[in-house]
Each structure stands twice: as C-alpha cells, then as structure tokens.
mmCIF file of C-alpha atoms and ligand atoms in Angstrom:
data_model
loop_
_atom_site.group_PDB
_atom_site.id
_atom_site.type_symbol
_atom_site.label_atom_id
_atom_site.label_comp_id
_atom_site.label_asym_id
_atom_site.label_seq_id
_atom_site.Cartn_x
_atom_site.Cartn_y
_atom_site.Cartn_z
ATOM 1 C CA UNK A 152 14.237 -9.649 -14.324
ATOM 2 C CA UNK A 153 12.501 -12.465 -16.121
ATOM 3 C CA UNK A 154 11.429 -11.391 -19.581
ATOM 4 C CA UNK A 155 8.011 -12.866 -19.171
ATOM 5 C CA UNK A 156 7.210 -11.400 -15.744
ATOM 6 C CA UNK A 157 4.053 -9.382 -16.059
ATOM 7 C CA UNK A 158 4.183 -5.645 -15.610
ATOM 8 C CA UNK A 159 1.003 -3.638 -15.428
ATOM 9 C CA UNK A 160 -0.146 -0.099 -14.700
ATOM 10 C CA UNK A 161 -3.780 0.907 -14.237
ATOM 11 C CA UNK A 162 -4.845 4.506 -13.697
ATOM 12 C CA UNK A 163 -7.963 6.591 -13.116
ATOM 13 C CA UNK A 164 -8.622 10.283 -13.545
ATOM 14 C CA UNK A 165 -11.797 10.494 -11.484
ATOM 15 C CA UNK A 166 -15.361 9.193 -11.615
ATOM 16 C CA UNK A 167 -18.643 11.057 -11.739
ATOM 17 C CA UNK A 168 -21.555 12.081 -13.882
ATOM 18 C CA UNK A 169 -19.619 12.484 -17.091
ATOM 19 C CA UNK A 170 -22.282 13.086 -19.720
ATOM 20 C CA UNK A 171 -21.463 11.321 -22.941
ATOM 21 C CA UNK A 172 -23.354 13.528 -25.328
ATOM 22 C CA UNK A 173 -21.877 16.657 -23.757
ATOM 23 C CA UNK A 174 -18.296 15.494 -23.992
ATOM 24 C CA UNK A 175 -16.995 17.030 -27.191
ATOM 25 C CA UNK A 176 -14.613 15.092 -29.372
ATOM 26 C CA UNK A 177 -11.890 17.604 -28.515
ATOM 27 C CA UNK A 178 -12.359 17.212 -24.775
ATOM 28 C CA UNK A 179 -12.486 13.470 -25.011
ATOM 29 C CA UNK A 180 -9.319 13.483 -27.041
ATOM 30 C CA UNK A 181 -7.622 15.748 -24.522
ATOM 31 C CA UNK A 182 -8.469 13.373 -21.684
ATOM 32 C CA UNK A 183 -7.413 10.307 -23.618
ATOM 33 C CA UNK A 184 -4.127 11.957 -24.518
ATOM 34 C CA UNK A 185 -3.523 12.959 -20.916
ATOM 35 C CA UNK A 186 -4.284 9.452 -19.675
ATOM 36 C CA UNK A 187 -2.015 7.999 -22.339
ATOM 37 C CA UNK A 188 0.787 10.358 -21.347
ATOM 38 C CA UNK A 189 0.430 9.215 -17.749
ATOM 39 C CA UNK A 190 0.382 5.547 -18.765
ATOM 40 C CA UNK A 191 3.477 5.914 -20.906
ATOM 41 C CA UNK A 192 5.371 7.668 -18.108
ATOM 42 C CA UNK A 193 4.601 4.871 -15.664
ATOM 43 C CA UNK A 194 5.231 2.165 -18.222
ATOM 44 C CA UNK A 195 8.697 3.579 -18.992
ATOM 45 C CA UNK A 196 9.609 3.019 -15.351
ATOM 46 C CA UNK A 197 8.260 -0.527 -15.260
ATOM 47 C CA UNK A 198 9.746 -1.516 -18.622
ATOM 48 C CA UNK A 199 13.178 -0.352 -17.462
ATOM 49 C CA UNK A 200 12.969 -2.617 -14.435
ATOM 50 C CA UNK A 201 11.881 0.147 -12.065
ATOM 51 C CA UNK A 202 9.643 -0.357 -9.062
ATOM 52 C CA UNK A 203 5.868 -0.242 -8.976
ATOM 53 C CA UNK A 204 6.200 2.590 -6.465
ATOM 54 C CA UNK A 205 8.221 4.718 -8.892
ATOM 55 C CA UNK A 206 5.788 3.895 -11.705
ATOM 56 C CA UNK A 207 2.835 5.045 -9.607
ATOM 57 C CA UNK A 208 4.624 8.293 -8.803
ATOM 58 C CA UNK A 209 5.633 8.898 -12.431
ATOM 59 C CA UNK A 210 2.124 8.379 -13.751
ATOM 60 C CA UNK A 211 0.445 10.459 -11.031
ATOM 61 C CA UNK A 212 2.909 13.341 -11.372
ATOM 62 C CA UNK A 213 1.913 13.653 -15.040
ATOM 63 C CA UNK A 214 -1.745 14.007 -14.044
ATOM 64 C CA UNK A 215 -0.946 16.353 -11.136
ATOM 65 C CA UNK A 216 0.872 18.667 -13.525
ATOM 66 C CA UNK A 217 -1.988 18.815 -16.020
ATOM 67 C CA UNK A 218 -4.890 21.191 -15.324
ATOM 68 C CA UNK A 219 -7.273 18.589 -16.769
ATOM 69 C CA UNK A 220 -7.422 16.741 -13.465
ATOM 70 C CA UNK A 221 -8.458 17.659 -9.942
ATOM 71 C CA UNK A 222 -5.035 17.025 -8.456
ATOM 72 C CA UNK A 223 -1.995 19.271 -8.215
ATOM 73 C CA UNK A 224 -2.427 21.996 -10.862
ATOM 74 C CA UNK A 225 -6.147 22.002 -11.583
ATOM 75 C CA UNK A 226 -7.235 21.183 -8.024
ATOM 76 C CA UNK A 227 -10.660 22.417 -6.999
ATOM 77 C CA UNK A 228 -11.249 25.215 -4.462
ATOM 78 C CA UNK A 229 -12.584 24.795 -0.961
ATOM 79 C CA UNK A 230 -15.310 26.995 0.537
ATOM 80 C CA UNK A 231 -12.878 29.764 1.481
ATOM 81 C CA UNK A 232 -11.326 29.904 -1.978
ATOM 82 C CA UNK A 233 -8.205 27.891 -1.231
ATOM 83 C CA UNK A 234 -6.804 24.758 -2.832
ATOM 84 C CA UNK A 235 -6.239 22.162 -0.133
ATOM 85 C CA UNK A 236 -4.631 19.077 -1.602
ATOM 86 C CA UNK A 237 -4.083 15.555 -0.361
ATOM 87 C CA UNK A 238 -2.447 12.338 -1.519
ATOM 88 C CA UNK A 239 -1.411 8.918 -0.322
ATOM 89 C CA UNK A 240 0.792 6.055 -1.479
ATOM 90 C CA UNK A 241 1.359 2.469 -0.373
ATOM 91 C CA UNK A 242 3.774 -0.354 -1.159
ATOM 92 C CA UNK A 243 2.392 -3.871 -1.373
ATOM 93 C CA UNK A 244 5.540 -5.763 -0.405
ATOM 94 C CA UNK A 245 6.085 -4.025 2.909
ATOM 95 C CA UNK A 246 2.724 -2.364 3.514
ATOM 96 C CA UNK A 247 4.641 0.829 4.146
ATOM 97 C CA UNK A 248 2.537 3.880 3.442
ATOM 98 C CA UNK A 249 2.682 7.667 3.354
ATOM 99 C CA UNK A 250 0.084 10.414 3.117
ATOM 100 C CA UNK A 251 -0.350 14.184 3.241
ATOM 101 C CA UNK A 252 -3.486 16.284 3.635
ATOM 102 C CA UNK A 253 -4.517 19.914 3.916
ATOM 103 C CA UNK A 254 -1.523 21.110 1.928
ATOM 104 C CA UNK A 255 -1.463 24.294 -0.128
ATOM 105 C CA UNK A 256 2.084 24.762 -1.404
ATOM 106 C CA UNK A 257 3.518 21.393 -2.443
ATOM 107 C CA UNK A 258 3.523 21.126 -6.228
ATOM 108 C CA UNK A 259 3.301 17.320 -6.331
ATOM 109 C CA UNK A 260 1.453 15.936 -3.315
ATOM 110 C CA UNK A 261 2.175 12.347 -4.373
ATOM 111 C CA UNK A 262 5.905 12.992 -3.996
ATOM 112 C CA UNK A 263 5.254 14.377 -0.528
ATOM 113 C CA UNK A 264 3.261 11.267 0.407
ATOM 114 C CA UNK A 265 6.177 9.148 -0.785
ATOM 115 C CA UNK A 266 8.644 11.229 1.228
ATOM 116 C CA UNK A 267 6.532 10.738 4.348
ATOM 117 C CA UNK A 268 6.646 6.996 3.707
ATOM 118 C CA UNK A 269 10.372 6.751 3.055
ATOM 119 C CA UNK A 270 11.882 9.606 5.070
ATOM 120 C CA UNK A 271 9.795 9.843 8.211
ATOM 121 C CA UNK A 272 8.685 7.540 10.968
ATOM 122 C CA UNK A 273 5.072 8.432 10.243
ATOM 123 C CA UNK A 274 2.303 7.546 7.830
ATOM 124 C CA UNK A 275 0.481 10.871 7.587
ATOM 125 C CA UNK A 276 1.453 14.524 7.897
ATOM 126 C CA UNK A 277 -0.969 17.405 7.475
ATOM 127 C CA UNK A 278 -0.981 21.148 6.866
ATOM 128 C CA UNK A 279 1.982 23.295 7.797
ATOM 129 C CA UNK A 280 3.924 20.360 9.214
ATOM 130 C CA UNK A 281 3.639 18.444 5.977
ATOM 131 C CA UNK A 282 4.754 21.493 4.025
ATOM 132 C CA UNK A 283 7.771 22.124 6.235
ATOM 133 C CA UNK A 284 8.705 18.460 5.939
ATOM 134 C CA UNK A 285 8.343 18.521 2.149
ATOM 135 C CA UNK A 286 10.562 21.595 1.904
ATOM 136 C CA UNK A 287 13.176 19.915 4.100
ATOM 137 C CA UNK A 288 13.107 16.942 1.735
ATOM 138 C CA UNK A 289 13.826 19.213 -1.203
ATOM 139 C CA UNK A 290 10.434 18.870 -2.836
ATOM 140 C CA UNK A 291 9.211 21.686 -5.033
ATOM 141 C CA UNK A 292 7.271 24.296 -3.082
ATOM 142 C CA UNK A 293 5.046 26.701 -5.012
ATOM 143 C CA UNK A 294 3.027 29.768 -4.180
ATOM 144 C CA UNK A 295 -0.616 28.773 -3.543
ATOM 145 C CA UNK A 296 -1.534 30.816 -6.635
ATOM 146 C CA UNK A 297 0.132 28.093 -8.728
ATOM 147 C CA UNK A 298 -3.001 26.011 -8.182
ATOM 148 C CA UNK A 299 -5.381 28.764 -9.299
ATOM 149 C CA UNK A 300 -7.309 28.111 -12.486
ATOM 150 C CA UNK A 301 -10.141 30.332 -13.670
ATOM 151 C CA UNK A 302 -12.359 27.409 -14.422
ATOM 152 C CA UNK A 303 -12.071 26.048 -10.898
ATOM 153 C CA UNK A 304 -12.747 29.462 -9.462
ATOM 154 C CA UNK A 305 -15.903 29.786 -11.541
ATOM 155 C CA UNK A 306 -16.931 26.314 -10.442
ATOM 156 C CA UNK A 307 -16.595 27.358 -6.793
ATOM 157 C CA UNK A 308 -18.706 30.488 -7.276
ATOM 158 C CA UNK A 309 -21.481 28.391 -8.783
ATOM 159 C CA UNK A 310 -21.262 25.799 -6.052
ATOM 160 C CA UNK A 311 -21.430 28.507 -3.369
ATOM 161 C CA UNK A 312 -24.433 30.100 -5.074
ATOM 162 C CA UNK A 313 -26.197 26.750 -5.031
ATOM 163 C CA UNK A 314 -24.961 25.842 -1.573
ATOM 164 C CA UNK A 315 -23.732 22.565 -2.981
ATOM 165 C CA UNK A 316 -20.587 20.541 -2.456
ATOM 166 C CA UNK A 317 -19.561 18.982 -5.717
ATOM 167 C CA UNK A 318 -17.385 16.082 -6.537
ATOM 168 C CA UNK A 319 -15.307 16.996 -9.487
ATOM 169 C CA UNK A 320 -17.132 15.216 -12.291
ATOM 170 C CA UNK A 321 -20.582 15.762 -10.854
ATOM 171 C CA UNK A 322 -23.212 18.013 -12.170
ATOM 172 C CA UNK A 323 -25.534 19.623 -9.674
ATOM 173 C CA UNK A 324 -28.781 17.647 -9.728
ATOM 174 C CA UNK A 325 -30.658 20.945 -10.133
ATOM 175 C CA UNK A 326 -29.234 23.102 -12.844
ATOM 176 C CA UNK A 327 -26.207 21.500 -14.411
ATOM 177 C CA UNK A 328 -23.011 23.468 -14.244
ATOM 178 C CA UNK A 329 -22.429 25.242 -17.533
ATOM 179 C CA UNK A 330 -19.842 23.003 -19.025
ATOM 180 C CA UNK A 331 -19.841 19.489 -17.765
ATOM 181 C CA UNK A 332 -17.148 18.686 -20.266
ATOM 182 C CA UNK A 333 -14.674 20.614 -18.202
ATOM 183 C CA UNK A 334 -15.111 18.632 -15.031
ATOM 184 C CA UNK A 335 -11.865 17.108 -13.912
ATOM 185 C CA UNK A 336 -11.058 14.395 -11.484
ATOM 186 C CA UNK A 337 -9.098 12.913 -8.683
ATOM 187 C CA UNK A 338 -6.257 10.760 -9.978
ATOM 188 C CA UNK A 339 -4.913 7.376 -8.954
ATOM 189 C CA UNK A 340 -2.625 4.594 -10.099
ATOM 190 C CA UNK A 341 -1.887 0.975 -9.231
ATOM 191 C CA UNK A 342 1.159 -0.828 -10.586
ATOM 192 C CA UNK A 343 2.800 -4.242 -10.698
ATOM 193 C CA UNK A 344 6.542 -4.365 -11.340
ATOM 194 C CA UNK A 345 8.663 -7.160 -12.795
ATOM 195 C CA UNK A 346 9.652 -8.236 -9.274
ATOM 196 C CA UNK A 347 6.035 -9.060 -8.501
ATOM 197 C CA UNK A 348 5.485 -6.079 -6.202
ATOM 198 C CA UNK A 349 2.376 -3.927 -6.105
ATOM 199 C CA UNK A 350 1.947 -0.236 -5.291
ATOM 200 C CA UNK A 351 -0.999 2.158 -5.190
ATOM 201 C CA UNK A 352 -1.361 5.929 -5.025
ATOM 202 C CA UNK A 353 -4.099 8.566 -5.119
ATOM 203 C CA UNK A 354 -4.001 12.384 -5.330
ATOM 204 C CA UNK A 355 -6.765 14.988 -5.267
ATOM 205 C CA UNK A 356 -7.944 18.508 -4.567
ATOM 206 C CA UNK A 357 -11.048 17.003 -2.960
ATOM 207 C CA UNK A 358 -14.503 18.441 -3.484
ATOM 208 C CA UNK A 359 -15.458 21.869 -4.801
ATOM 209 C CA UNK A 360 -16.773 24.041 -1.945
ATOM 210 C CA UNK A 361 -15.685 21.553 0.732
ATOM 211 C CA UNK A 362 -15.260 22.992 4.220
ATOM 212 C CA UNK A 363 -11.744 24.134 5.030
ATOM 213 C CA UNK A 364 -9.901 21.363 6.811
ATOM 214 C CA UNK A 365 -12.022 18.657 5.214
ATOM 215 C CA UNK A 366 -10.033 15.510 4.421
ATOM 216 C CA UNK A 367 -11.420 12.934 2.017
ATOM 217 C CA UNK A 368 -10.656 9.312 1.305
ATOM 218 C CA UNK A 369 -7.813 9.983 -1.129
ATOM 219 C CA UNK A 370 -5.251 10.505 1.623
ATOM 220 C CA UNK A 371 -6.642 7.873 3.976
ATOM 221 C CA UNK A 372 -4.804 4.564 3.800
ATOM 222 C CA UNK A 373 -7.445 1.844 3.585
ATOM 223 C CA UNK A 374 -10.107 4.205 2.216
ATOM 224 C CA UNK A 375 -8.729 5.757 -0.983
ATOM 225 C CA UNK A 376 -5.510 3.765 -1.298
ATOM 226 C CA UNK A 377 -4.307 0.328 -0.276
ATOM 227 C CA UNK A 378 -1.665 -2.141 -1.474
ATOM 228 C CA UNK A 379 -0.808 -5.582 -0.197
ATOM 229 C CA UNK A 380 1.055 -8.201 -2.239
ATOM 230 C CA UNK A 381 -1.093 -10.851 -0.585
ATOM 231 C CA UNK A 382 -4.220 -9.435 -2.191
ATOM 232 C CA UNK A 383 -4.267 -6.375 -4.434
ATOM 233 C CA UNK A 384 -3.416 -2.738 -4.998
ATOM 234 C CA UNK A 385 -6.418 -0.406 -4.980
ATOM 235 C CA UNK A 386 -7.050 3.287 -5.706
ATOM 236 C CA UNK A 387 -10.453 4.914 -5.332
ATOM 237 C CA UNK A 388 -12.364 7.916 -6.597
ATOM 238 C CA UNK A 389 -15.820 9.025 -5.566
ATOM 239 C CA UNK A 390 -17.811 10.462 -2.700
ATOM 240 C CA UNK A 391 -14.999 10.425 -0.189
ATOM 241 C CA UNK A 392 -16.987 10.315 3.014
ATOM 242 C CA UNK A 393 -18.674 7.055 2.006
ATOM 243 C CA UNK A 394 -15.370 5.577 0.860
ATOM 244 C CA UNK A 395 -13.952 6.333 4.294
ATOM 245 C CA UNK A 396 -16.979 4.838 6.061
ATOM 246 C CA UNK A 397 -16.684 1.607 4.082
ATOM 247 C CA UNK A 398 -12.865 1.479 4.243
ATOM 248 C CA UNK A 399 -13.248 1.021 0.505
ATOM 249 C CA UNK A 400 -9.709 0.209 -0.620
ATOM 250 C CA UNK A 401 -8.925 -2.089 2.291
ATOM 251 C CA UNK A 402 -12.397 -3.608 2.083
ATOM 252 C CA UNK A 403 -11.765 -4.576 -1.537
ATOM 253 C CA UNK A 404 -8.302 -6.002 -0.864
ATOM 254 C CA UNK A 405 -9.531 -7.858 2.219
ATOM 255 C CA UNK A 406 -12.242 -9.641 0.226
ATOM 256 C CA UNK A 407 -9.573 -10.846 -2.183
ATOM 257 C CA UNK A 408 -7.212 -12.036 0.546
ATOM 258 C CA UNK A 409 -9.619 -13.470 3.062
ATOM 259 C CA UNK A 410 -12.524 -14.648 0.928
ATOM 260 C CA UNK A 411 -10.655 -15.286 -2.324
ATOM 261 C CA UNK A 412 -13.198 -13.203 -4.197
ATOM 262 C CA UNK A 413 -12.109 -12.217 -7.755
ATOM 263 C CA UNK A 414 -10.906 -8.638 -7.868
ATOM 264 C CA UNK A 415 -13.688 -7.276 -10.070
ATOM 265 C CA UNK A 416 -16.347 -8.845 -7.891
ATOM 266 C CA UNK A 417 -14.657 -7.519 -4.764
ATOM 267 C CA UNK A 418 -14.665 -4.017 -6.239
ATOM 268 C CA UNK A 419 -18.338 -4.334 -7.145
ATOM 269 C CA UNK A 420 -19.192 -5.553 -3.645
ATOM 270 C CA UNK A 421 -17.492 -2.497 -2.188
ATOM 271 C CA UNK A 422 -19.266 -0.162 -4.618
ATOM 272 C CA UNK A 423 -22.575 -1.783 -3.694
ATOM 273 C CA UNK A 424 -21.860 -1.129 -0.017
ATOM 274 C CA UNK A 425 -21.020 2.462 -0.870
ATOM 275 C CA UNK A 426 -24.209 2.866 -2.894
ATOM 276 C CA UNK A 427 -26.227 1.512 0.039
ATOM 277 C CA UNK A 428 -25.124 4.466 2.157
ATOM 278 C CA UNK A 429 -25.677 7.021 -0.610
ATOM 279 C CA UNK A 430 -22.273 7.188 -2.283
ATOM 280 C CA UNK A 431 -20.826 6.340 -5.662
ATOM 281 C CA UNK A 432 -17.557 6.310 -7.555
ATOM 282 C CA UNK A 433 -14.977 3.917 -8.886
ATOM 283 C CA UNK A 434 -12.124 1.601 -7.977
ATOM 284 C CA UNK A 435 -9.089 0.365 -9.862
ATOM 285 C CA UNK A 436 -7.673 -2.938 -8.627
ATOM 286 C CA UNK A 437 -4.591 -4.961 -9.597
ATOM 287 C CA UNK A 438 -3.107 -8.186 -8.248
ATOM 288 C CA UNK A 439 0.350 -9.765 -8.407
ATOM 289 C CA UNK A 440 -0.628 -11.966 -11.375
ATOM 290 C CA UNK A 441 -1.440 -8.882 -13.394
ATOM 291 C CA UNK A 442 -5.209 -9.320 -13.180
ATOM 292 C CA UNK A 443 -6.876 -5.955 -13.038
ATOM 293 C CA UNK A 444 -10.303 -4.346 -12.796
ATOM 294 C CA UNK A 445 -11.565 -0.829 -13.454
ATOM 295 C CA UNK A 446 -15.030 -0.614 -11.920
ATOM 296 C CA UNK A 447 -17.394 2.289 -11.345
ATOM 297 C CA UNK A 448 -21.055 2.837 -10.588
ATOM 298 C CA UNK A 449 -21.138 6.382 -11.950
ATOM 299 C CA UNK A 450 -21.861 7.199 -15.571
ATOM 300 C CA UNK A 451 -18.187 7.544 -16.271
ATOM 301 C CA UNK A 452 -14.665 7.291 -14.960
ATOM 302 C CA UNK A 453 -11.534 8.327 -16.797
ATOM 303 C CA UNK A 454 -9.328 5.268 -16.742
ATOM 304 C CA UNK A 455 -6.631 3.391 -18.609
ATOM 305 C CA UNK A 456 -4.118 0.589 -18.509
ATOM 306 C CA UNK A 457 -0.843 -0.542 -20.030
ATOM 307 C CA UNK A 458 1.125 -3.790 -19.781
ATOM 308 C CA UNK A 459 4.161 -5.572 -21.174
ATOM 309 C CA UNK A 460 3.447 -4.697 -24.801
ATOM 310 C CA UNK A 461 3.444 -0.969 -24.011
ATOM 311 C CA UNK A 462 0.136 -0.318 -25.715
ATOM 312 C CA UNK A 463 -1.815 2.320 -23.807
ATOM 313 C CA UNK A 464 -5.538 1.717 -23.529
ATOM 314 C CA UNK A 465 -7.950 4.369 -22.247
ATOM 315 C CA UNK A 466 -11.662 4.443 -21.458
ATOM 316 C CA UNK A 467 -14.296 6.787 -20.056
ATOM 317 C CA UNK A 468 -17.743 5.237 -20.110
ATOM 318 C CA UNK A 469 -19.460 2.127 -18.911
ATOM 319 C CA UNK A 470 -18.864 0.096 -22.062
ATOM 320 C CA UNK A 471 -15.595 -0.727 -20.378
ATOM 321 C CA UNK A 472 -17.303 -2.304 -17.396
ATOM 322 C CA UNK A 473 -17.155 -5.679 -19.050
ATOM 323 C CA UNK A 474 -13.487 -5.394 -19.838
ATOM 324 C CA UNK A 475 -12.081 -7.212 -16.893
ATOM 325 C CA UNK A 476 -8.950 -8.804 -18.113
ATOM 326 C CA UNK A 477 -6.748 -11.460 -16.638
ATOM 327 C CA UNK A 478 -3.154 -11.951 -17.583
ATOM 328 C CA UNK A 479 -3.961 -14.687 -20.076
ATOM 329 C CA UNK A 480 -6.760 -12.829 -21.822
ATOM 330 C CA UNK A 481 -6.514 -10.817 -24.989
ATOM 331 C CA UNK A 482 -5.228 -7.305 -24.471
ATOM 332 C CA UNK A 483 -7.808 -4.580 -24.896
ATOM 333 C CA UNK A 484 -7.585 -2.286 -27.907
ATOM 334 C CA UNK A 485 -5.001 0.434 -27.815
ATOM 335 C CA UNK A 486 -7.603 3.144 -28.073
ATOM 336 C CA UNK A 487 -11.251 2.778 -27.441
ATOM 337 C CA UNK A 488 -13.674 4.628 -29.618
HETATM 338 N N1 LIG B 606 -12.746 11.015 -3.460
HETATM 339 C C1 LIG B 606 -12.448 12.414 -3.603
HETATM 340 C C2 LIG B 606 -12.793 13.126 -2.332
HETATM 341 O O1 LIG B 606 -13.809 12.814 -1.737
HETATM 342 C C3 LIG B 606 -13.179 13.062 -4.726
HETATM 343 C C4 LIG B 606 -13.108 12.370 -6.069
HETATM 344 O O2 LIG B 606 -12.708 11.223 -6.133
HETATM 345 O O3 LIG B 606 -13.461 12.987 -7.070
HETATM 346 O O4 LIG B 606 -12.082 14.026 -1.963
#
C-alpha cells in the first residue's frame, strides 16, 4: 500500500427534524461519542490496510449495537409491535451487492447483507429465508426481544395514538413527541480503502408504526445504498418511499459518472428531486479520490468522517452543509462545537 493513498470513511446516523435547542449537551455528547466510536472502528480497518467493505461493516456494527441508533439494537417498532430490520451493502470495484429485509432475529443485519453478497448467488434475501441463511453462515441469532427498548415501545404507542408513521428523527407535525432528543436514526457508511476501492452500507429498523412487511430504501440497492468505483459510494437516510421512487443512491452516483457533476451537487440534485415529491433526508457520498459530501435537507443529520490522519470529525446540524471537502482541502476540525 502506498503511504500517501487516501483512505476515508464517512458515516451517518440518520436525518430528520433534530431540534437544536432541545438537544441537551449530554445527548449531543452521547451521539458524538457514538459516531466517533464508529469512525474509529472503521478507520482501524482502513489504516491497517483492510478493505473498504470491512471498514463499512466495522463502523456500522458499532452503531447497530448501540441503542442510540435506529438499527440493530435500538430499532423502531412496526405497527404490530415487532422490530423488522433491513440492511444492504455494496462493493464499488465489482458492483457486487447484498441485502436483507424483514428480519427479526439477526443481531447485525449488515453482516447478513454481506453474507448474502459473498456466500450466496443472490442480492437480496428476506424474512425467514434470510434468517435461516444467516444462521447457516454462523451469524449471531438473537431472540426478537433483544431489539426491545422501552423508549421505542413508547414511541410506537404515541405514533399509533396519532395514527402517524414516523421517521426516526421526526417529530409529529402536530404535538411533538415528548423527547425529541431521544430520536435515533438509520445508520450508513461509505469508505475508500488504500487500494482505491469504494464500499457503501446502510442499516435500519425503518419507520415507527410502519406496516408489517414494509421495506424501505435502506435495503434497496440503488435507493439507499450504491457503490461504483467509476463514480461514488452513497448511503441514504430519509423518507424511504421517496428515496426508492427517485433511485436516490444510484441517481446520485449516475450524475457523477455520466454527467461529471461534483458529488455534493449531485447529492443536492437528488435531494431536490426527493423534496419535489414530498420527501426529505440526507446522503453521504464519497469518490475514489477521497472527495466526500454529507448533504441533507432536514434540520439535522448525525454524521461524521475520518481520513488518513485518524482524526474523527462529527456533525449534526446544517452548519456543516458548507463543509464539502476535497482531498487537497484542509481537514475539518476534530470535533465541531
Ligand atoms: N430511510 C429509512 C426508511 O425509510 C428511514 C430513515 O432513514 O430514518 O426506512
């Protein structure tokens, strides 16, 4: 590995109406610490000469295991009071991909998505079949109660009472949910390894009070996740149905490859398309030169990045919108205030 080859990891922990003045210092710190932990885990892989794929998995597993995020432990409940999880992963060099959806017993859905990619002839497995496959591959299977958290349960009861379907970080437009600070989000990561290869992954519990069987963008290759060394690696968070309808992740990468549009502008174009049909959210994008963008049209998105120097940088609000960095630009501060 060439010492000067760029490595880069960019992550998100969900976008939505994160209200700045209701986010306590403690909660903000907890999120920043969690994001940093995820960044450091992925960076350790990249710095040791590991693959972008393994870095994406390492960083997402950290967030799946923390109840702060709506993925793995901490996933939201569907209408019938179950946690139905989904995830997807894609490799930019080969455009191989894997995904799982409608799963209730796999501790780390991102590992299952990776197993589908590497150990099966398929791209997507759902429900019982995905769970049987994951068990056969030796992945950790848990009782569905593993995913139960009181906070999520309370969130579901409120959503049912209001007949609303809530994205994780959203507050109901009517009466806000009691503690917006405790909203938690879908997670995603994009990585560039020292061999110049990209990877992307996304994992979620979906939307609170979603119909059973509902699948969002997070497990759909081209909607929530896409990676292609010829363009970019992309992971999305937001109103899943609109991200599916706009093929958001592929859409963004395709603008870069076919129209040579800069990555940040491509992400904004996609978000504008999504807004035009009533959706919102965010996108993280990374190319093989190490250029990256973290864009969102919601009030906030938990996000962060780390590169060769190993300094973890995290952000939540829109002040970071301007911080689109290319590989030659100054590195952002290690911790944003
Ligand atoms: N995109 C996810 C979904 O629709 C939700 C989110 O990103 O918060 O399932």
